[in-house]
C-alpha positions as a printed Julia matrix, in Angstrom:
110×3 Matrix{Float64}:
 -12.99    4.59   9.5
 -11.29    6.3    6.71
  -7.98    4.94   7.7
  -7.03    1.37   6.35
  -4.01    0.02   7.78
  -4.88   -2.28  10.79
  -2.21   -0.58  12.9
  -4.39    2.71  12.96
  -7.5     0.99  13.84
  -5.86   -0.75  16.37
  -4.86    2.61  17.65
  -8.4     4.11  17.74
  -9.74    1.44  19.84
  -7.12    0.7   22.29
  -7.55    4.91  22.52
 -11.34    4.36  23.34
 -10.56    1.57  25.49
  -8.09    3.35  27.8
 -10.99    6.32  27.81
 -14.55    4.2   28.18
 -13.72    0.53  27.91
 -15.75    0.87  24.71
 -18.66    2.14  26.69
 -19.93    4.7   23.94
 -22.84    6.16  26.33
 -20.01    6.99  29.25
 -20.27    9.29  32.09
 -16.78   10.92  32.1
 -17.66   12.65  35.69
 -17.05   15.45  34.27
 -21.02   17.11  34.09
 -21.33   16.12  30.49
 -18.22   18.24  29.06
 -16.59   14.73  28.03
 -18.5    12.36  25.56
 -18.42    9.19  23.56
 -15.95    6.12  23.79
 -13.16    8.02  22.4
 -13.51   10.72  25.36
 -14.32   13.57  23.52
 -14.72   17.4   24.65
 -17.06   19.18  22.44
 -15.66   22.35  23.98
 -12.33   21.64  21.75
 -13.58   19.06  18.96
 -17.24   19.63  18.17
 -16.73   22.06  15.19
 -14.16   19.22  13.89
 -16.42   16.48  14.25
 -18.96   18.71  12.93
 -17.39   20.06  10.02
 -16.3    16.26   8.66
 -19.43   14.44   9.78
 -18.74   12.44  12.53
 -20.95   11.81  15.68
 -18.78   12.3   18.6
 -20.34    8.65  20.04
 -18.03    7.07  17.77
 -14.57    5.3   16.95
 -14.42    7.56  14.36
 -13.67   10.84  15.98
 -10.98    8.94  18.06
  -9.62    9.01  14.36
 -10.56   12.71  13.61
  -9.05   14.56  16.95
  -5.77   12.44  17.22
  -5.33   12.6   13.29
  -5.59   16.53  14.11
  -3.21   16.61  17.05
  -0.75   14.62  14.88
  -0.86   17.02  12.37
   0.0    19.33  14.94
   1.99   17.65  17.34
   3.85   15.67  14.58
   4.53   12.22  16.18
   1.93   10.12  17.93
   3.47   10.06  21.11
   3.15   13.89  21.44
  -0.45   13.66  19.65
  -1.58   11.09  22.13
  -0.03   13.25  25.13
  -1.45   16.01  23.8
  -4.9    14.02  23.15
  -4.76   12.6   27.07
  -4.17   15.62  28.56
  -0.93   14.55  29.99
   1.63   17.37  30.91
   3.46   14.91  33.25
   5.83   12.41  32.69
   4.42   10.43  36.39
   1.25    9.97  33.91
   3.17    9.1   30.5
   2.32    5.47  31.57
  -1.07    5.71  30.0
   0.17    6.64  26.72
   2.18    3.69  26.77
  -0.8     1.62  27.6
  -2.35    2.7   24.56
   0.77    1.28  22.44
   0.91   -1.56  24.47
  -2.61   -2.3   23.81
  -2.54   -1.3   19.84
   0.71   -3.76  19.69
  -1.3    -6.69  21.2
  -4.11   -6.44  18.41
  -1.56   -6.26  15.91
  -0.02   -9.11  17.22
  -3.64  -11.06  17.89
  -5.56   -9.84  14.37
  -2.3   -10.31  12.23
């Protein structure tokens, strides 16, 4: 990971946790469009991942495509909307899983 502070790895794997439960070699159902533990579509990310080095089985493009969206999106609630593929606020509840989760292994690992 390229990031230090705890609370950002914290974030990556409670995102691949809510995606694969760490299962790196997933089947996301959806015919092999969606890979990795971090739930990754090469359709949108692969030149990314490509481009800094990063096998899409890893924790580490968790890191690359939300780093990307927050550069975008600007805050990492949007990011991580934006990164779920929510568009409605009925689903909202899973980004809020994935804080809920980072803010237990702070809590845990500190």
């Amino acid at each position: 990971m390229q990031s230090k502070a705890p609370e950002d790895v914290y974030l990556y794997l409670a995102l691949a946790f809510t995606e694969s439960s760490l299962n790196y070699y997933i089947d996301h159902g959806d015919n092999g469009e969606t890979v990795g533990p971090c739930g990754i579509k090469l359709e949108y990310w692969e030149d990314l991942l490509v481009e800094q080095n990063i096998s899409p089985y890893s924790i580490r493009s968790c890191e690359a495509v939300f780093n990307e969206l927050l550069e975008q999106y600007k805050t990492p609630y949007l990011a991580l909307k934006k990164y779920k593929g929510i568009e409605s606020q009925k689903k909202a509840w899973i980004v809020r899983k994935v804080f809920k989760i980072q803010k237990e292994l702070i809590r845990k690992y500190k």
